[in-house]
mmCIF file of C-alpha atoms in Angstrom:
data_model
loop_
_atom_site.group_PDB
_atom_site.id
_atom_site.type_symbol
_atom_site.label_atom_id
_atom_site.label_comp_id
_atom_site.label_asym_id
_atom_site.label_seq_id
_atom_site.Cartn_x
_atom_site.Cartn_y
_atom_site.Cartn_z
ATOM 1 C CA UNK A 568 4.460 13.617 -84.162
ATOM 2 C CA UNK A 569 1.920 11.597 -82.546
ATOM 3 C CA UNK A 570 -0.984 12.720 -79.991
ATOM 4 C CA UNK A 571 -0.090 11.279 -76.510
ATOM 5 C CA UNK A 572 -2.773 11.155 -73.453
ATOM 6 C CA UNK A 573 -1.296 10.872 -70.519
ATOM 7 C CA UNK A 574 -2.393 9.901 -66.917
ATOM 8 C CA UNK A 575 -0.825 12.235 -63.748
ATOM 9 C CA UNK A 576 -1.284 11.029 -59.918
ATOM 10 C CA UNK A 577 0.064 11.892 -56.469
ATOM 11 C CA UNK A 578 -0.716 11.093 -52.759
ATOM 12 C CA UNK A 579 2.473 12.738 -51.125
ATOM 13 C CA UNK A 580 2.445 16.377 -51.501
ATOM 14 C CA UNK A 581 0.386 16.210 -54.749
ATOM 15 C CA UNK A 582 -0.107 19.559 -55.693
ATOM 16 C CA UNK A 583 3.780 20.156 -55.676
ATOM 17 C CA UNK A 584 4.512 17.392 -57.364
ATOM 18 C CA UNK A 585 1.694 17.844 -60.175
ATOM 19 C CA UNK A 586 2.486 21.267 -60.611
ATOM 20 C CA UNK A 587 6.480 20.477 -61.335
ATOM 21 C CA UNK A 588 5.362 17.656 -63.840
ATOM 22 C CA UNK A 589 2.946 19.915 -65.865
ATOM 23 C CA UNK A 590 5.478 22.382 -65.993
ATOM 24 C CA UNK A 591 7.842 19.951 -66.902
ATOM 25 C CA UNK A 592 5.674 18.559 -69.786
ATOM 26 C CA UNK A 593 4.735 22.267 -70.969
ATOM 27 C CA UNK A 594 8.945 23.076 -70.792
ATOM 28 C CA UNK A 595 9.333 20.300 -73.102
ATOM 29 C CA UNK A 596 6.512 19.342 -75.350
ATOM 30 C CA UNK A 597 4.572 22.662 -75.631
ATOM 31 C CA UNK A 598 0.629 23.376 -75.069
ATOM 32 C CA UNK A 599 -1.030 20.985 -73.021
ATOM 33 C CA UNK A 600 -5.081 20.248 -72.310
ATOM 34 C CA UNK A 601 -4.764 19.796 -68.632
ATOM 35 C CA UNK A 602 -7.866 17.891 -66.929
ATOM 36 C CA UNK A 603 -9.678 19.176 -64.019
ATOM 37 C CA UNK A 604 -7.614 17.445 -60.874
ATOM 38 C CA UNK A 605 -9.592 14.831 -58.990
ATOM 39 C CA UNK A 606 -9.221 13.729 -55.616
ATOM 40 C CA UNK A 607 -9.982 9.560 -55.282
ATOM 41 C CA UNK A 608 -8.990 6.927 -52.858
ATOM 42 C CA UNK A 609 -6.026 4.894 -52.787
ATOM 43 C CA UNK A 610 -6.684 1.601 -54.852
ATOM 44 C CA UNK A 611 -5.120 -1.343 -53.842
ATOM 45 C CA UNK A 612 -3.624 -0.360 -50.844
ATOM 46 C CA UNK A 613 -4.356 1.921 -47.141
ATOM 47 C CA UNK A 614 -2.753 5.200 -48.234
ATOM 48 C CA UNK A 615 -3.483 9.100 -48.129
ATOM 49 C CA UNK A 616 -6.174 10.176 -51.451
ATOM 50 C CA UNK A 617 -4.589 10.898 -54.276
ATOM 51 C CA UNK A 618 -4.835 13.508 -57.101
ATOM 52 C CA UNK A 619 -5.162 12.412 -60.407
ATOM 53 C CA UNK A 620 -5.453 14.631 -63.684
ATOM 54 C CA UNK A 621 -5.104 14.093 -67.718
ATOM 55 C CA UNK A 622 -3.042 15.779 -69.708
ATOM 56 C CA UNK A 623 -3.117 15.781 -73.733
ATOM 57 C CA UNK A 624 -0.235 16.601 -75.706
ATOM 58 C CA UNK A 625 1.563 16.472 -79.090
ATOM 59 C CA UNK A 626 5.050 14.580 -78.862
ATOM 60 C CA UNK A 627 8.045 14.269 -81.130
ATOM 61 C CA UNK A 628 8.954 11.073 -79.792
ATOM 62 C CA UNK A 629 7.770 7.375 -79.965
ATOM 63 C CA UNK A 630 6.079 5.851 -77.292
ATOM 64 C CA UNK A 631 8.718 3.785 -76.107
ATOM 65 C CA UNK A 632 11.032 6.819 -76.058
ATOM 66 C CA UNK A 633 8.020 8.976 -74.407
ATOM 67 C CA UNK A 634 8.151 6.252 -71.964
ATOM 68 C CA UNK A 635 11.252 6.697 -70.816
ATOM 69 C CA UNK A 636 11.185 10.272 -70.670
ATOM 70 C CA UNK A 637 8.673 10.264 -68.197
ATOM 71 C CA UNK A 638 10.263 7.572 -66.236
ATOM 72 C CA UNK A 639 12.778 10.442 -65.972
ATOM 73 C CA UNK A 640 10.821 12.727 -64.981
ATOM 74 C CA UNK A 641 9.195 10.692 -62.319
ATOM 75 C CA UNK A 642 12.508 9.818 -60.855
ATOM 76 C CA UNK A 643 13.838 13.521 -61.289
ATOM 77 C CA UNK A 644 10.533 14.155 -59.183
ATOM 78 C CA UNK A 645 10.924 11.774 -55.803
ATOM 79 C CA UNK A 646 10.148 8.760 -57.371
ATOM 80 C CA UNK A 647 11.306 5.452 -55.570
ATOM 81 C CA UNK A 648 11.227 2.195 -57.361
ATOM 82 C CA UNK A 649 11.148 -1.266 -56.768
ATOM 83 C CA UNK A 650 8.753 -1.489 -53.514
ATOM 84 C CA UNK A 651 5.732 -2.368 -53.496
ATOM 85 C CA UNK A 652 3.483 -1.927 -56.791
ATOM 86 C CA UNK A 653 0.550 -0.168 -54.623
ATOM 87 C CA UNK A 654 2.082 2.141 -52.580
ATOM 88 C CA UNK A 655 1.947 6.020 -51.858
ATOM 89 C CA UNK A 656 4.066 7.963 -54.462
ATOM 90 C CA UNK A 657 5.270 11.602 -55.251
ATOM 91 C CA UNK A 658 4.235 11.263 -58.843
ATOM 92 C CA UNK A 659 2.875 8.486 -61.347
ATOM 93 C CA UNK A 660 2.907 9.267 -65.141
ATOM 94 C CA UNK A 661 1.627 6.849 -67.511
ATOM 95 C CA UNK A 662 1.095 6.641 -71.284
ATOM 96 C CA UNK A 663 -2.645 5.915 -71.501
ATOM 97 C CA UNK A 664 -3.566 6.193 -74.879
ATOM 98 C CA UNK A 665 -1.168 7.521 -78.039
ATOM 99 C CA UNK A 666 -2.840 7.781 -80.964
ATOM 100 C CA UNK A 667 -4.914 4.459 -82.495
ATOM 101 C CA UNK A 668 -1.993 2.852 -81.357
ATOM 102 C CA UNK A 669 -2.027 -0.818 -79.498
ATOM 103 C CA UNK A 670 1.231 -2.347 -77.833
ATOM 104 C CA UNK A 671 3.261 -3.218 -74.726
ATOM 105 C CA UNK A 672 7.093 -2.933 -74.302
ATOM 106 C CA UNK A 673 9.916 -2.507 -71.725
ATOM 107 C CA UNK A 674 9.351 -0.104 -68.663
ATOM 108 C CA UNK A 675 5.601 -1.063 -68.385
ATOM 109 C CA UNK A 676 4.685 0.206 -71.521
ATOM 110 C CA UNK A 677 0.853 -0.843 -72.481
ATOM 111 C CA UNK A 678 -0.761 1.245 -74.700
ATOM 112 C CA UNK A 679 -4.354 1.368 -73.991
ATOM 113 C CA UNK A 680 -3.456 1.708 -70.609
ATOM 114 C CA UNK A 681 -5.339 -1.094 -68.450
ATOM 115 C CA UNK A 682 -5.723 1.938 -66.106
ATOM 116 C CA UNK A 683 -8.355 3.628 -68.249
ATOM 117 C CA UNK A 684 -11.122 1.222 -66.365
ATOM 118 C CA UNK A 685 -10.424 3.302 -63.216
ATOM 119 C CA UNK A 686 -12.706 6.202 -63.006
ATOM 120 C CA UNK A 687 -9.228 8.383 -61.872
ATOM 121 C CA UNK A 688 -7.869 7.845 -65.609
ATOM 122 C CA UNK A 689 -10.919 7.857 -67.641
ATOM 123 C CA UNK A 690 -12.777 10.819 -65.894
ATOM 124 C CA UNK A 691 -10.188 13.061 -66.623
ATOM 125 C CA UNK A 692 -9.635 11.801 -70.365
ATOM 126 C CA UNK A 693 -13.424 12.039 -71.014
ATOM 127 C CA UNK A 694 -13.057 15.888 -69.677
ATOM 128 C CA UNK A 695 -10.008 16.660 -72.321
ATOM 129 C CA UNK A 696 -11.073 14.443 -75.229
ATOM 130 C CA UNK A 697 -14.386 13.046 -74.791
ATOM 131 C CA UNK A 698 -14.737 11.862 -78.824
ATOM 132 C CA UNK A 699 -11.379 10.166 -78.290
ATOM 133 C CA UNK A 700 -12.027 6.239 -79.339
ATOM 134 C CA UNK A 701 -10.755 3.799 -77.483
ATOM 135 C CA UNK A 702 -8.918 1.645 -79.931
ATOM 136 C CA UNK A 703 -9.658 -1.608 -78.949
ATOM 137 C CA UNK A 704 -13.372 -1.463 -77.691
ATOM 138 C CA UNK A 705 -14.110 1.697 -79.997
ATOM 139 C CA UNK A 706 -15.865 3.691 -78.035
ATOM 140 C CA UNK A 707 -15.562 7.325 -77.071
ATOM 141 C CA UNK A 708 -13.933 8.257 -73.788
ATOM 142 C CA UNK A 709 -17.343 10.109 -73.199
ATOM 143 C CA UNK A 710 -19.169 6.820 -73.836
ATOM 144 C CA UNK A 711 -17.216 4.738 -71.317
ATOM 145 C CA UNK A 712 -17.982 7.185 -68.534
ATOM 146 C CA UNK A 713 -21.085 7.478 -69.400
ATOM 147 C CA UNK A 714 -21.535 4.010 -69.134
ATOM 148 C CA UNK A 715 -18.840 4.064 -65.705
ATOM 149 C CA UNK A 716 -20.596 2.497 -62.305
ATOM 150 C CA UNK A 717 -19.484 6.255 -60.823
ATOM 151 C CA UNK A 718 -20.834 5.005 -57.548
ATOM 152 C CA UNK A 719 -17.902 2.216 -57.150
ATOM 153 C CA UNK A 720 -14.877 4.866 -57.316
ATOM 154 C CA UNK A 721 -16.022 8.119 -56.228
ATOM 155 C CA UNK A 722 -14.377 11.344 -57.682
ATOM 156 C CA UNK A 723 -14.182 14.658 -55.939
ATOM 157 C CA UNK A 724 -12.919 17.917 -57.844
ATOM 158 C CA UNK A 725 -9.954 19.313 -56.204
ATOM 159 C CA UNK A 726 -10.461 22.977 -56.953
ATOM 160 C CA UNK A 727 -8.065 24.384 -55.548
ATOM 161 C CA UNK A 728 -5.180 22.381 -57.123
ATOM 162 C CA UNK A 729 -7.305 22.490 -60.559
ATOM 163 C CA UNK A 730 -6.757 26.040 -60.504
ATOM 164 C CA UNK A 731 -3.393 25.850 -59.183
ATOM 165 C CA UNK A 732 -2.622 24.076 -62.642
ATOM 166 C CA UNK A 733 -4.524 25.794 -64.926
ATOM 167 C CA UNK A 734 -2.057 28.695 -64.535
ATOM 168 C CA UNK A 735 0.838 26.655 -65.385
ATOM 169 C CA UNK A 736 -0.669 25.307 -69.103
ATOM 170 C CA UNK A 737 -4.206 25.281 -70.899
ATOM 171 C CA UNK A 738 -7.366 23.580 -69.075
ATOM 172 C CA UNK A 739 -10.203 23.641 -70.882
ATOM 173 C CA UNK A 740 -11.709 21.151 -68.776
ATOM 174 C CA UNK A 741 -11.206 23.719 -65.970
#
């Protein structure tokens, strides 16, 4: 068993799409620490907001198996592959941290996520495990946003989605 933190996003009909993937990863894996869902800007491309939340779980597999499990889901969910890299999505699920652990495989694997420098991955990771270490740099999630330039990606709770989700698992971040 191994601790996996994982990164959720959405710009086309988010909240469904969220709420099916958290459901999804409850269904399977168990009791989750869901993230308050934030609303940020599209990065790297002109595109509706999109809502981004954490989600902390135990998982019985590897992380290259975990990997492609959630490629599943994705795809189960709406996703379409092989456009362009930025571009709107029904749902994005990424490995961001899984335990100490530090490697890159198949599928886009890349464990620390080069994500977590986005305030839309970190944020919600400092919410659910703010004593986490980073494994490479060693500091806390908490630390890195504390030390975040907040002003250069802007976060906006969504409440209503964050309570939308925090029926479906456990959000003590909510």
């Amino acid at each position: 068993m191994g601790r996996a933190y994982l990164s959720l996003g959405s710009n086309l009909d988010a909240e469904h799409w969220l709420g099916l993937a958290v459901a999804e990863l409850r269904a399977r894996f168990g009791p989750l620490d869901v993230s308050p869902v934030y609303r940020s800007t599209a990065v790297g491309f002109d595109g509706p907001d999109f809502l981004n939340l954490a989600v902390a779980m135990e998982s019985d597999l590897a992380p290259e198996a975990l990997n492609d499990w959630l490629h599943a889901l994705e795809d189960r969910h709406g996703r379409v592959r092989g456009g362009d890299r930025y571009a709107s999505r029904t749902l994005d699920v990424d490995i961001v941290l899984y335990d100490d652990l530090v490697l890159s495989g198949a599928g886009h694997l890349q464990i620390p996520r080069a994500e977590l420098r986005h305030a839309f991955v970190l944020k919600p990771l400092a919410d659910i495990a703010p004593d986490l270490r980073h494994p490479v740099d060693g500091r806390t999630m908490a630390q890195l946003w504390e030390a975040f330039p907040k002003e250069s990606e802007p976060l906006v709770v969504d409440e209503h989605c964050t309570l939308a989700l925090a029926g479906r698992a456990s959000s003590p971040g909510a």
